[in-house]
JSON list of C-alpha atoms in Angstrom, two decimals:
[
{"chain": "A", "resi": 16, "resn": "UNK", "atom": "CA", "xyz": [0.10, -0.13, 0.04]},
{"chain": "A", "resi": 17, "resn": "UNK", "atom": "CA", "xyz": [2.79, 2.39, 0.86]},
{"chain": "A", "resi": 18, "resn": "UNK", "atom": "CA", "xyz": [4.37, 1.53, -2.49]},
{"chain": "A", "resi": 19, "resn": "UNK", "atom": "CA", "xyz": [1.12, 2.46, -4.36]},
{"chain": "A", "resi": 20, "resn": "UNK", "atom": "CA", "xyz": [1.04, 5.88, -2.18]},
{"chain": "A", "resi": 21, "resn": "UNK", "atom": "CA", "xyz": [4.58, 6.52, -3.16]},
{"chain": "A", "resi": 22, "resn": "UNK", "atom": "CA", "xyz": [4.13, 5.84, -6.87]},
{"chain": "A", "resi": 23, "resn": "UNK", "atom": "CA", "xyz": [1.04, 7.97, -6.95]},
{"chain": "A", "resi": 24, "resn": "UNK", "atom": "CA", "xyz": [3.14, 10.81, -5.18]},
{"chain": "A", "resi": 25, "resn": "UNK", "atom": "CA", "xyz": [5.84, 10.36, -7.80]},
{"chain": "A", "resi": 26, "resn": "UNK", "atom": "CA", "xyz": [3.32, 10.32, -10.66]},
{"chain": "A", "resi": 27, "resn": "UNK", "atom": "CA", "xyz": [1.76, 13.60, -9.25]},
{"chain": "A", "resi": 28, "resn": "UNK", "atom": "CA", "xyz": [5.30, 15.40, -9.18]},
{"chain": "A", "resi": 29, "resn": "UNK", "atom": "CA", "xyz": [5.99, 14.34, -12.67]},
{"chain": "A", "resi": 30, "resn": "UNK", "atom": "CA", "xyz": [2.57, 15.86, -13.74]},
{"chain": "A", "resi": 31, "resn": "UNK", "atom": "CA", "xyz": [3.51, 19.04, -11.85]},
{"chain": "A", "resi": 32, "resn": "UNK", "atom": "CA", "xyz": [6.88, 19.25, -13.47]},
{"chain": "A", "resi": 33, "resn": "UNK", "atom": "CA", "xyz": [5.61, 18.77, -16.96]},
{"chain": "A", "resi": 34, "resn": "UNK", "atom": "CA", "xyz": [2.90, 21.57, -16.18]},
{"chain": "A", "resi": 35, "resn": "UNK", "atom": "CA", "xyz": [5.38, 23.89, -15.07]},
{"chain": "A", "resi": 36, "resn": "UNK", "atom": "CA", "xyz": [7.63, 23.34, -17.83]},
{"chain": "A", "resi": 37, "resn": "UNK", "atom": "CA", "xyz": [4.80, 23.89, -20.30]},
{"chain": "A", "resi": 38, "resn": "UNK", "atom": "CA", "xyz": [3.63, 27.11, -18.41]},
{"chain": "A", "resi": 39, "resn": "UNK", "atom": "CA", "xyz": [7.23, 28.68, -18.40]},
{"chain": "A", "resi": 40, "resn": "UNK", "atom": "CA", "xyz": [7.69, 27.88, -22.11]},
{"chain": "A", "resi": 41, "resn": "UNK", "atom": "CA", "xyz": [4.21, 29.31, -23.07]},
{"chain": "A", "resi": 42, "resn": "UNK", "atom": "CA", "xyz": [5.19, 32.32, -20.89]},
{"chain": "A", "resi": 43, "resn": "UNK", "atom": "CA", "xyz": [8.26, 32.98, -22.54]},
{"chain": "A", "resi": 44, "resn": "UNK", "atom": "CA", "xyz": [6.44, 32.90, -25.83]},
{"chain": "A", "resi": 45, "resn": "UNK", "atom": "CA", "xyz": [3.97, 35.30, -24.69]},
{"chain": "A", "resi": 46, "resn": "UNK", "atom": "CA", "xyz": [6.52, 37.81, -23.25]},
{"chain": "A", "resi": 47, "resn": "UNK", "atom": "CA", "xyz": [8.53, 37.70, -26.78]},
{"chain": "A", "resi": 48, "resn": "UNK", "atom": "CA", "xyz": [5.08, 38.30, -28.49]},
{"chain": "A", "resi": 49, "resn": "UNK", "atom": "CA", "xyz": [4.33, 41.27, -26.15]},
{"chain": "A", "resi": 50, "resn": "UNK", "atom": "CA", "xyz": [7.90, 42.92, -26.74]},
{"chain": "A", "resi": 51, "resn": "UNK", "atom": "CA", "xyz": [7.34, 42.46, -30.53]},
{"chain": "A", "resi": 52, "resn": "UNK", "atom": "CA", "xyz": [3.91, 44.45, -30.26]},
{"chain": "A", "resi": 53, "resn": "UNK", "atom": "CA", "xyz": [5.72, 46.89, -28.36]},
{"chain": "A", "resi": 54, "resn": "UNK", "atom": "CA", "xyz": [8.60, 47.21, -30.67]},
{"chain": "A", "resi": 55, "resn": "UNK", "atom": "CA", "xyz": [5.94, 47.30, -33.61]},
{"chain": "A", "resi": 56, "resn": "UNK", "atom": "CA", "xyz": [4.10, 50.14, -31.90]},
{"chain": "A", "resi": 57, "resn": "UNK", "atom": "CA", "xyz": [7.13, 52.18, -31.68]},
{"chain": "A", "resi": 58, "resn": "UNK", "atom": "CA", "xyz": [7.97, 51.83, -35.35]},
{"chain": "A", "resi": 59, "resn": "UNK", "atom": "CA", "xyz": [4.63, 52.50, -36.45]},
{"chain": "A", "resi": 60, "resn": "UNK", "atom": "CA", "xyz": [4.79, 55.86, -34.80]},
{"chain": "A", "resi": 61, "resn": "UNK", "atom": "CA", "xyz": [8.05, 56.64, -35.77]},
{"chain": "A", "resi": 62, "resn": "UNK", "atom": "CA", "xyz": [6.90, 55.84, -39.50]},
{"chain": "A", "resi": 63, "resn": "UNK", "atom": "CA", "xyz": [3.89, 58.18, -39.18]},
{"chain": "A", "resi": 64, "resn": "UNK", "atom": "CA", "xyz": [5.98, 60.81, -37.71]},
{"chain": "A", "resi": 65, "resn": "UNK", "atom": "CA", "xyz": [8.39, 60.56, -40.79]},
{"chain": "A", "resi": 66, "resn": "UNK", "atom": "CA", "xyz": [5.23, 60.47, -43.28]},
{"chain": "A", "resi": 67, "resn": "UNK", "atom": "CA", "xyz": [3.92, 63.60, -41.32]},
{"chain": "A", "resi": 68, "resn": "UNK", "atom": "CA", "xyz": [7.13, 65.44, -41.81]},
{"chain": "A", "resi": 69, "resn": "UNK", "atom": "CA", "xyz": [7.18, 64.67, -45.63]},
{"chain": "A", "resi": 70, "resn": "UNK", "atom": "CA", "xyz": [3.62, 65.85, -45.87]},
{"chain": "A", "resi": 71, "resn": "UNK", "atom": "CA", "xyz": [4.63, 68.94, -44.08]},
{"chain": "A", "resi": 72, "resn": "UNK", "atom": "CA", "xyz": [7.72, 69.76, -46.25]},
{"chain": "A", "resi": 73, "resn": "UNK", "atom": "CA", "xyz": [5.84, 68.98, -49.34]},
{"chain": "A", "resi": 74, "resn": "UNK", "atom": "CA", "xyz": [3.19, 71.56, -48.32]},
{"chain": "A", "resi": 75, "resn": "UNK", "atom": "CA", "xyz": [5.83, 74.07, -47.44]},
{"chain": "A", "resi": 76, "resn": "UNK", "atom": "CA", "xyz": [7.43, 73.70, -51.01]},
{"chain": "A", "resi": 77, "resn": "UNK", "atom": "CA", "xyz": [4.02, 73.62, -52.92]},
{"chain": "A", "resi": 78, "resn": "UNK", "atom": "CA", "xyz": [4.47, 77.49, -54.11]},
{"chain": "A", "resi": 79, "resn": "UNK", "atom": "CA", "xyz": [8.43, 76.93, -54.71]},
{"chain": "A", "resi": 80, "resn": "UNK", "atom": "CA", "xyz": [8.06, 76.00, -58.51]},
{"chain": "A", "resi": 81, "resn": "UNK", "atom": "CA", "xyz": [12.04, 76.03, -58.66]},
{"chain": "A", "resi": 82, "resn": "UNK", "atom": "CA", "xyz": [12.39, 73.46, -56.01]},
{"chain": "A", "resi": 83, "resn": "UNK", "atom": "CA", "xyz": [12.26, 69.82, -56.63]},
{"chain": "A", "resi": 84, "resn": "UNK", "atom": "CA", "xyz": [10.53, 68.08, -53.77]},
{"chain": "A", "resi": 85, "resn": "UNK", "atom": "CA", "xyz": [12.48, 64.74, -54.32]},
{"chain": "A", "resi": 86, "resn": "UNK", "atom": "CA", "xyz": [15.81, 66.71, -54.16]},
{"chain": "A", "resi": 87, "resn": "UNK", "atom": "CA", "xyz": [14.98, 68.42, -50.80]},
{"chain": "A", "resi": 88, "resn": "UNK", "atom": "CA", "xyz": [17.31, 67.04, -47.81]},
{"chain": "A", "resi": 89, "resn": "UNK", "atom": "CA", "xyz": [14.62, 66.55, -45.35]},
{"chain": "A", "resi": 90, "resn": "UNK", "atom": "CA", "xyz": [12.36, 64.84, -47.68]},
{"chain": "A", "resi": 91, "resn": "UNK", "atom": "CA", "xyz": [14.89, 62.26, -48.83]},
{"chain": "A", "resi": 92, "resn": "UNK", "atom": "CA", "xyz": [16.18, 61.73, -45.30]},
{"chain": "A", "resi": 93, "resn": "UNK", "atom": "CA", "xyz": [12.58, 61.11, -44.22]},
{"chain": "A", "resi": 94, "resn": "UNK", "atom": "CA", "xyz": [11.87, 58.66, -47.12]},
{"chain": "A", "resi": 95, "resn": "UNK", "atom": "CA", "xyz": [15.34, 56.65, -46.56]},
{"chain": "A", "resi": 96, "resn": "UNK", "atom": "CA", "xyz": [14.16, 56.36, -42.85]},
{"chain": "A", "resi": 97, "resn": "UNK", "atom": "CA", "xyz": [10.66, 55.38, -43.75]},
{"chain": "A", "resi": 98, "resn": "UNK", "atom": "CA", "xyz": [12.03, 52.53, -46.03]},
{"chain": "A", "resi": 99, "resn": "UNK", "atom": "CA", "xyz": [14.28, 51.34, -43.24]},
{"chain": "A", "resi": 100, "resn": "UNK", "atom": "CA", "xyz": [11.28, 51.48, -40.66]},
{"chain": "A", "resi": 101, "resn": "UNK", "atom": "CA", "xyz": [9.23, 49.46, -43.32]},
{"chain": "A", "resi": 102, "resn": "UNK", "atom": "CA", "xyz": [11.97, 47.14, -43.41]},
{"chain": "A", "resi": 103, "resn": "UNK", "atom": "CA", "xyz": [12.21, 46.40, -39.76]},
{"chain": "A", "resi": 104, "resn": "UNK", "atom": "CA", "xyz": [8.24, 46.27, -39.69]},
{"chain": "A", "resi": 105, "resn": "UNK", "atom": "CA", "xyz": [8.43, 43.32, -42.39]},
{"chain": "A", "resi": 106, "resn": "UNK", "atom": "CA", "xyz": [11.03, 41.75, -39.97]},
{"chain": "A", "resi": 107, "resn": "UNK", "atom": "CA", "xyz": [8.93, 42.04, -36.90]},
{"chain": "A", "resi": 108, "resn": "UNK", "atom": "CA", "xyz": [5.92, 40.49, -38.91]},
{"chain": "A", "resi": 109, "resn": "UNK", "atom": "CA", "xyz": [8.27, 37.47, -40.04]},
{"chain": "A", "resi": 110, "resn": "UNK", "atom": "CA", "xyz": [9.08, 37.05, -36.41]},
{"chain": "A", "resi": 111, "resn": "UNK", "atom": "CA", "xyz": [5.60, 37.08, -34.99]},
{"chain": "A", "resi": 112, "resn": "UNK", "atom": "CA", "xyz": [4.72, 34.60, -38.02]},
{"chain": "A", "resi": 113, "resn": "UNK", "atom": "CA", "xyz": [7.65, 32.33, -36.84]},
{"chain": "A", "resi": 114, "resn": "UNK", "atom": "CA", "xyz": [6.35, 32.45, -33.26]},
{"chain": "A", "resi": 115, "resn": "UNK", "atom": "CA", "xyz": [2.75, 31.72, -34.54]},
{"chain": "A", "resi": 116, "resn": "UNK", "atom": "CA", "xyz": [3.88, 28.57, -36.27]},
{"chain": "A", "resi": 117, "resn": "UNK", "atom": "CA", "xyz": [6.11, 27.67, -33.39]},
{"chain": "A", "resi": 118, "resn": "UNK", "atom": "CA", "xyz": [2.71, 27.85, -31.09]},
{"chain": "A", "resi": 119, "resn": "UNK", "atom": "CA", "xyz": [1.12, 25.98, -33.51]},
{"chain": "A", "resi": 120, "resn": "UNK", "atom": "CA", "xyz": [3.44, 23.06, -33.48]},
{"chain": "A", "resi": 121, "resn": "UNK", "atom": "CA", "xyz": [3.40, 23.18, -29.68]},
{"chain": "A", "resi": 122, "resn": "UNK", "atom": "CA", "xyz": [-0.52, 23.17, -29.47]}
]
């Protein structure tokens, strides 16, 4: 009888270890997703600010027919930054997609 109680206790301890391992891994994934969402939000705000800057600068230059807006330093710098942010946002989307596929495999 004591042997059966010991076996049941050992089995219970193993189940608790398994559950805690699964929970720990799941929390790691969730925290990683939260970090990605925060990073994406920041990049989206930075991108929107650059887009606003381009729009304002184009509006400022609208009456200046001699000025080519694509040769304006502020506009070209903002466009380069927007392209960099777009690449970073694509990378974040890929990471999130990879995490989703990992979550699907585990479930």
